[in-house]
Amino acid sequence: MTLSLPPSLIATLPGDAYTDPQVFAQEQERIFEAMWFCAARSDELAAPGAFRTVQVGRESILVTRARDQSVRAYFNVCRHRGARLCTEPSGTVQRAFRCYYHAWTYDLGGRLIAAPNLTKMADIDRDAYGLVPVHVREWLGYVWLCLADAPPSFEEQVIGAVTERLGDPAAIERYGIEQLALGRRIVYDVKANWKLIVENFMECYHCATIHPELVEVLPEFADGYAAQYFVGHGAQFGAGIEGFTVDGSPGLDRIPGIAPEQDRRYYAATIRPQVFLNLVPDHVILHRMFPLAADRTIVECDWLYLPGVVRSGKDIERSVELFHRVNLQDFEACERCQPAMSSRMYARGGVLVPNEHHIGDFHSWVSTRLGAR
């Protein structure tokens, strides 16, 4: 029997949306392999031959920098017999990628340049049998990939999401994120479905319960309203709070380009399907999710500062510690939810209170993506 909900509650997705391998396979195909996916920092590919392998949906993708300094991406699959070309998560090659199995070799532009007895096979088109490319964009100092044959508009899907949240196309540019330097990266192996992590990031109904340090810095979060629900709104630092740090002490050098109205405020934005963007006056925190299974998600979290802060070796520990604690608290909550997703009690899902109703838009978006062909 279906329970009739009062107006203050709306239903969530059913439990199997978070556990069913077939649902997850559909999400891989119709979401992660069809949309723009934030894969790596551009400065991880500092010189020609530097590479990183990343999992995008069901595919391993090889991202590298070519001789002309452009970023390229390819399916990490040898065209001969399908061997995985690169098995390391990152590294550097001198001039080419050489398959371990039969030594088919590809230059940084993806062209087949060598193979045993290749000169005796004059009918082989070395471009046609090169590595299969993937669409690439660089923005905010990150490499974004799209596996679709015809990718969606980057301006609409990615840049548009940030603009819609901040209410001003110039707002994100003032942080100069592409010029910031990586101060710290922490990788979290979260035993939870990726949608639970997105839902958690979108709401603050839980903030007063599990984020005491964050609520101390951003007192309005104690009321349970998510700052990113309101267009252009940034949560204001509390009285006596000097910086976005674990104890409210002063932060690092302020990003010079931000507007006065962006000072002493925290802004958050979700870029579907797998990026969380957090903006404060002296640094930027960017999360990238890599969903690996229905119940496992790798999250790479980067703390970005002015290059001079990183070069000088200034102490960033109190700055990093605040959101590191938030991450640990959030991911523990998600991991507490994941086992119950397969409970018979949760077969029809749960409910969202008014402070969480905007999560219903996310659920509708997921359902629409999975229903589209």
PDB file of C-alpha atoms in Angstrom, residues 6-177:
ATOM      1  CA  PRO A   6       1.443  15.277   3.789  1.00  0.00           C
ATOM      2  CA  PRO A   7       2.329  18.404   1.764  1.00  0.00           C
ATOM      3  CA  SER A   8       5.467  19.032   3.824  1.00  0.00           C
ATOM      4  CA  LEU A   9       7.037  15.762   2.664  1.00  0.00           C
ATOM      5  CA  ILE A  10       7.979  14.514  -0.780  1.00  0.00           C
ATOM      6  CA  ALA A  11       9.279  11.068  -1.675  1.00  0.00           C
ATOM      7  CA  THR A  12      12.898  10.187  -2.455  1.00  0.00           C
ATOM      8  CA  LEU A  13      14.087   7.693  -5.008  1.00  0.00           C
ATOM      9  CA  PRO A  14      13.411   4.057  -4.077  1.00  0.00           C
ATOM     10  CA  GLY A  15      16.081   2.084  -2.285  1.00  0.00           C
ATOM     11  CA  ASP A  16      17.146   0.022  -5.286  1.00  0.00           C
ATOM     12  CA  ALA A  17      18.179   3.228  -7.082  1.00  0.00           C
ATOM     13  CA  TYR A  18      21.198   3.153  -4.761  1.00  0.00           C
ATOM     14  CA  THR A  19      21.958  -0.584  -4.857  1.00  0.00           C
ATOM     15  CA  ASP A  20      20.902  -2.157  -8.151  1.00  0.00           C
ATOM     16  CA  PRO A  21      23.900  -2.863 -10.427  1.00  0.00           C
ATOM     17  CA  GLN A  22      21.641  -2.485 -13.475  1.00  0.00           C
ATOM     18  CA  VAL A  23      20.615   1.012 -12.386  1.00  0.00           C
ATOM     19  CA  PHE A  24      24.269   1.872 -11.838  1.00  0.00           C
ATOM     20  CA  ALA A  25      25.156   0.537 -15.300  1.00  0.00           C
ATOM     21  CA  GLN A  26      22.479   2.789 -16.807  1.00  0.00           C
ATOM     22  CA  GLU A  27      23.902   5.751 -14.886  1.00  0.00           C
ATOM     23  CA  GLN A  28      27.366   4.990 -16.217  1.00  0.00           C
ATOM     24  CA  GLU A  29      26.077   4.907 -19.792  1.00  0.00           C
ATOM     25  CA  ARG A  30      23.530   7.731 -19.756  1.00  0.00           C
ATOM     26  CA  ILE A  31      25.088  10.125 -17.253  1.00  0.00           C
ATOM     27  CA  PHE A  32      28.845   9.728 -16.775  1.00  0.00           C
ATOM     28  CA  GLU A  33      29.634   8.609 -20.332  1.00  0.00           C
ATOM     29  CA  ALA A  34      27.232  11.113 -21.898  1.00  0.00           C
ATOM     30  CA  MET A  35      28.019  14.330 -20.012  1.00  0.00           C
ATOM     31  CA  TRP A  36      31.101  16.456 -19.365  1.00  0.00           C
ATOM     32  CA  PHE A  37      33.201  14.817 -16.640  1.00  0.00           C
ATOM     33  CA  CYS A  38      35.899  16.623 -14.650  1.00  0.00           C
ATOM     34  CA  ALA A  39      38.841  14.240 -14.826  1.00  0.00           C
ATOM     35  CA  ALA A  40      42.150  15.831 -13.759  1.00  0.00           C
ATOM     36  CA  ARG A  41      43.977  19.039 -12.962  1.00  0.00           C
ATOM     37  CA  SER A  42      45.676  20.590 -15.958  1.00  0.00           C
ATOM     38  CA  ASP A  43      48.939  21.020 -14.063  1.00  0.00           C
ATOM     39  CA  GLU A  44      49.102  17.248 -13.508  1.00  0.00           C
ATOM     40  CA  LEU A  45      49.939  17.214 -17.212  1.00  0.00           C
ATOM     41  CA  ALA A  46      52.671  19.818 -17.021  1.00  0.00           C
ATOM     42  CA  ALA A  47      54.853  18.623 -19.909  1.00  0.00           C
ATOM     43  CA  PRO A  48      54.411  16.589 -23.097  1.00  0.00           C
ATOM     44  CA  GLY A  49      54.211  12.895 -22.265  1.00  0.00           C
ATOM     45  CA  ALA A  50      52.761  13.373 -18.795  1.00  0.00           C
ATOM     46  CA  PHE A  51      49.632  11.271 -18.459  1.00  0.00           C
ATOM     47  CA  ARG A  52      46.887  10.227 -16.095  1.00  0.00           C
ATOM     48  CA  THR A  53      44.401   7.367 -16.415  1.00  0.00           C
ATOM     49  CA  VAL A  54      40.891   7.965 -15.080  1.00  0.00           C
ATOM     50  CA  GLN A  55      37.710   5.926 -14.874  1.00  0.00           C
ATOM     51  CA  VAL A  56      34.776   7.592 -16.628  1.00  0.00           C
ATOM     52  CA  GLY A  57      31.695   5.441 -16.364  1.00  0.00           C
ATOM     53  CA  ARG A  58      32.689   1.991 -17.596  1.00  0.00           C
ATOM     54  CA  GLU A  59      35.718   3.253 -19.527  1.00  0.00           C
ATOM     55  CA  SER A  60      39.369   3.776 -18.666  1.00  0.00           C
ATOM     56  CA  ILE A  61      40.522   7.008 -20.294  1.00  0.00           C
ATOM     57  CA  LEU A  62      44.108   8.054 -20.946  1.00  0.00           C
ATOM     58  CA  VAL A  63      44.665  11.806 -20.588  1.00  0.00           C
ATOM     59  CA  THR A  64      47.973  13.295 -21.746  1.00  0.00           C
ATOM     60  CA  ARG A  65      49.668  16.408 -23.051  1.00  0.00           C
ATOM     61  CA  ALA A  66      50.809  16.353 -26.663  1.00  0.00           C
ATOM     62  CA  ARG A  67      53.894  17.910 -28.241  1.00  0.00           C
ATOM     63  CA  ASP A  68      51.919  20.997 -29.233  1.00  0.00           C
ATOM     64  CA  GLN A  69      51.052  21.526 -25.515  1.00  0.00           C
ATOM     65  CA  SER A  70      47.391  20.653 -26.075  1.00  0.00           C
ATOM     66  CA  VAL A  71      45.642  18.206 -23.761  1.00  0.00           C
ATOM     67  CA  ARG A  72      44.468  15.012 -25.453  1.00  0.00           C
ATOM     68  CA  ALA A  73      42.377  12.114 -24.194  1.00  0.00           C
ATOM     69  CA  TYR A  74      41.903   8.617 -25.597  1.00  0.00           C
ATOM     70  CA  PHE A  75      40.208   5.382 -24.726  1.00  0.00           C
ATOM     71  CA  ASN A  76      42.885   3.430 -22.864  1.00  0.00           C
ATOM     72  CA  VAL A  77      42.585   0.500 -25.253  1.00  0.00           C
ATOM     73  CA  CYS A  78      45.119  -0.781 -27.771  1.00  0.00           C
ATOM     74  CA  ARG A  79      43.583  -1.002 -31.267  1.00  0.00           C
ATOM     75  CA  HIS A  80      45.221  -4.388 -31.929  1.00  0.00           C
ATOM     76  CA  ARG A  81      43.810  -6.851 -29.392  1.00  0.00           C
ATOM     77  CA  GLY A  82      42.302  -4.554 -26.795  1.00  0.00           C
ATOM     78  CA  ALA A  83      44.992  -4.634 -24.115  1.00  0.00           C
ATOM     79  CA  ARG A  84      44.938  -1.856 -21.521  1.00  0.00           C
ATOM     80  CA  LEU A  85      47.574   0.535 -22.809  1.00  0.00           C
ATOM     81  CA  CYS A  86      48.509   2.183 -19.491  1.00  0.00           C
ATOM     82  CA  THR A  87      47.903   0.451 -16.177  1.00  0.00           C
ATOM     83  CA  GLU A  88      49.510   3.070 -13.937  1.00  0.00           C
ATOM     84  CA  PRO A  89      47.305   5.877 -12.527  1.00  0.00           C
ATOM     85  CA  SER A  90      49.827   8.466 -13.715  1.00  0.00           C
ATOM     86  CA  GLY A  91      53.290   8.841 -15.132  1.00  0.00           C
ATOM     87  CA  THR A  92      55.367  10.185 -18.009  1.00  0.00           C
ATOM     88  CA  VAL A  93      56.445   8.720 -21.335  1.00  0.00           C
ATOM     89  CA  GLN A  94      59.203  10.130 -23.490  1.00  0.00           C
ATOM     90  CA  ARG A  95      57.651  10.103 -26.935  1.00  0.00           C
ATOM     91  CA  ALA A  96      54.959   7.444 -27.237  1.00  0.00           C
ATOM     92  CA  PHE A  97      52.648   4.923 -25.581  1.00  0.00           C
ATOM     93  CA  ARG A  98      53.741   1.337 -26.222  1.00  0.00           C
ATOM     94  CA  CYS A  99      51.398  -1.593 -25.641  1.00  0.00           C
ATOM     95  CA  TYR A 100      52.924  -4.213 -23.328  1.00  0.00           C
ATOM     96  CA  TYR A 101      51.279  -7.099 -25.210  1.00  0.00           C
ATOM     97  CA  HIS A 102      52.352  -6.795 -28.855  1.00  0.00           C
ATOM     98  CA  ALA A 103      54.258  -3.502 -28.859  1.00  0.00           C
ATOM     99  CA  TRP A 104      51.817  -1.481 -30.934  1.00  0.00           C
ATOM    100  CA  THR A 105      53.042   2.054 -30.322  1.00  0.00           C
ATOM    101  CA  TYR A 106      51.207   5.381 -30.530  1.00  0.00           C
ATOM    102  CA  ASP A 107      52.546   8.922 -30.481  1.00  0.00           C
ATOM    103  CA  LEU A 108      51.170  11.573 -28.129  1.00  0.00           C
ATOM    104  CA  GLY A 109      48.741  12.642 -30.846  1.00  0.00           C
ATOM    105  CA  GLY A 110      47.273   9.122 -30.836  1.00  0.00           C
ATOM    106  CA  ARG A 111      48.667   8.010 -34.224  1.00  0.00           C
ATOM    107  CA  LEU A 112      49.934   4.465 -34.690  1.00  0.00           C
ATOM    108  CA  ILE A 113      53.672   4.861 -35.339  1.00  0.00           C
ATOM    109  CA  ALA A 114      55.143   1.395 -34.824  1.00  0.00           C
ATOM    110  CA  ALA A 115      54.297  -2.281 -34.491  1.00  0.00           C
ATOM    111  CA  PRO A 116      56.079  -5.549 -35.275  1.00  0.00           C
ATOM    112  CA  ASN A 117      56.119  -6.034 -39.078  1.00  0.00           C
ATOM    113  CA  LEU A 118      54.105  -2.849 -39.593  1.00  0.00           C
ATOM    114  CA  THR A 119      56.171  -1.871 -42.628  1.00  0.00           C
ATOM    115  CA  LYS A 120      54.984  -5.083 -44.323  1.00  0.00           C
ATOM    116  CA  MET A 121      51.353  -4.039 -43.824  1.00  0.00           C
ATOM    117  CA  ALA A 122      51.225  -1.044 -46.116  1.00  0.00           C
ATOM    118  CA  ASP A 123      47.440  -1.136 -46.311  1.00  0.00           C
ATOM    119  CA  ILE A 124      47.039  -0.132 -42.647  1.00  0.00           C
ATOM    120  CA  ASP A 125      45.977   3.483 -42.187  1.00  0.00           C
ATOM    121  CA  ARG A 126      48.017   4.625 -39.203  1.00  0.00           C
ATOM    122  CA  ASP A 127      45.564   7.386 -38.324  1.00  0.00           C
ATOM    123  CA  ALA A 128      42.496   5.172 -38.636  1.00  0.00           C
ATOM    124  CA  TYR A 129      44.141   2.588 -36.361  1.00  0.00           C
ATOM    125  CA  GLY A 130      45.356   5.163 -33.888  1.00  0.00           C
ATOM    126  CA  LEU A 131      43.952   5.618 -30.410  1.00  0.00           C
ATOM    127  CA  VAL A 132      40.282   6.591 -30.299  1.00  0.00           C
ATOM    128  CA  PRO A 133      40.003  10.203 -29.064  1.00  0.00           C
ATOM    129  CA  VAL A 134      37.683  11.659 -26.447  1.00  0.00           C
ATOM    130  CA  HIS A 135      36.350  15.237 -26.438  1.00  0.00           C
ATOM    131  CA  VAL A 136      38.397  17.536 -24.162  1.00  0.00           C
ATOM    132  CA  ARG A 137      37.908  20.984 -22.629  1.00  0.00           C
ATOM    133  CA  GLU A 138      39.994  22.873 -20.068  1.00  0.00           C
ATOM    134  CA  TRP A 139      38.269  25.167 -17.585  1.00  0.00           C
ATOM    135  CA  LEU A 140      39.120  26.402 -14.070  1.00  0.00           C
ATOM    136  CA  GLY A 141      42.488  24.685 -14.373  1.00  0.00           C
ATOM    137  CA  TYR A 142      40.904  21.254 -14.846  1.00  0.00           C
ATOM    138  CA  VAL A 143      40.548  18.845 -17.748  1.00  0.00           C
ATOM    139  CA  TRP A 144      36.956  17.931 -18.612  1.00  0.00           C
ATOM    140  CA  LEU A 145      36.114  14.956 -20.832  1.00  0.00           C
ATOM    141  CA  CYS A 146      33.047  13.835 -22.716  1.00  0.00           C
ATOM    142  CA  LEU A 147      32.782  10.337 -24.165  1.00  0.00           C
ATOM    143  CA  ALA A 148      29.663  11.081 -26.227  1.00  0.00           C
ATOM    144  CA  ASP A 149      30.018  11.180 -30.003  1.00  0.00           C
ATOM    145  CA  ALA A 150      28.229  14.540 -29.954  1.00  0.00           C
ATOM    146  CA  PRO A 151      28.901  16.178 -26.577  1.00  0.00           C
ATOM    147  CA  PRO A 152      26.388  18.503 -24.950  1.00  0.00           C
ATOM    148  CA  SER A 153      27.156  22.205 -24.790  1.00  0.00           C
ATOM    149  CA  PHE A 154      29.960  22.777 -22.289  1.00  0.00           C
ATOM    150  CA  GLU A 155      28.767  26.339 -21.849  1.00  0.00           C
ATOM    151  CA  GLU A 156      25.288  25.172 -20.886  1.00  0.00           C
ATOM    152  CA  GLN A 157      26.045  22.064 -18.839  1.00  0.00           C
ATOM    153  CA  VAL A 158      29.142  23.164 -16.940  1.00  0.00           C
ATOM    154  CA  ILE A 159      29.615  26.929 -17.070  1.00  0.00           C
ATOM    155  CA  GLY A 160      25.843  27.447 -17.051  1.00  0.00           C
ATOM    156  CA  ALA A 161      25.442  25.456 -13.830  1.00  0.00           C
ATOM    157  CA  VAL A 162      27.886  27.717 -11.989  1.00  0.00           C
ATOM    158  CA  THR A 163      26.396  30.871 -13.488  1.00  0.00           C
ATOM    159  CA  GLU A 164      22.888  29.779 -12.521  1.00  0.00           C
ATOM    160  CA  ARG A 165      23.985  29.155  -8.938  1.00  0.00           C
ATOM    161  CA  LEU A 166      26.019  32.346  -8.453  1.00  0.00           C
ATOM    162  CA  GLY A 167      23.639  34.545 -10.428  1.00  0.00           C
ATOM    163  CA  ASP A 168      26.450  36.399 -12.211  1.00  0.00           C
ATOM    164  CA  PRO A 169      28.610  35.124 -15.096  1.00  0.00           C
ATOM    165  CA  ALA A 170      31.594  37.059 -13.744  1.00  0.00           C
ATOM    166  CA  ALA A 171      31.333  35.770 -10.177  1.00  0.00           C
ATOM    167  CA  ILE A 172      33.340  32.587 -10.747  1.00  0.00           C
ATOM    168  CA  GLU A 173      35.971  34.377 -12.832  1.00  0.00           C
ATOM    169  CA  ARG A 174      36.820  36.691  -9.942  1.00  0.00           C
ATOM    170  CA  TYR A 175      38.348  33.756  -8.042  1.00  0.00           C
ATOM    171  CA  GLY A 176      40.889  33.135 -10.828  1.00  0.00           C
ATOM    172  CA  ILE A 177      40.724  29.417 -10.128  1.00  0.00           C
TER     173      ILE A 177
END
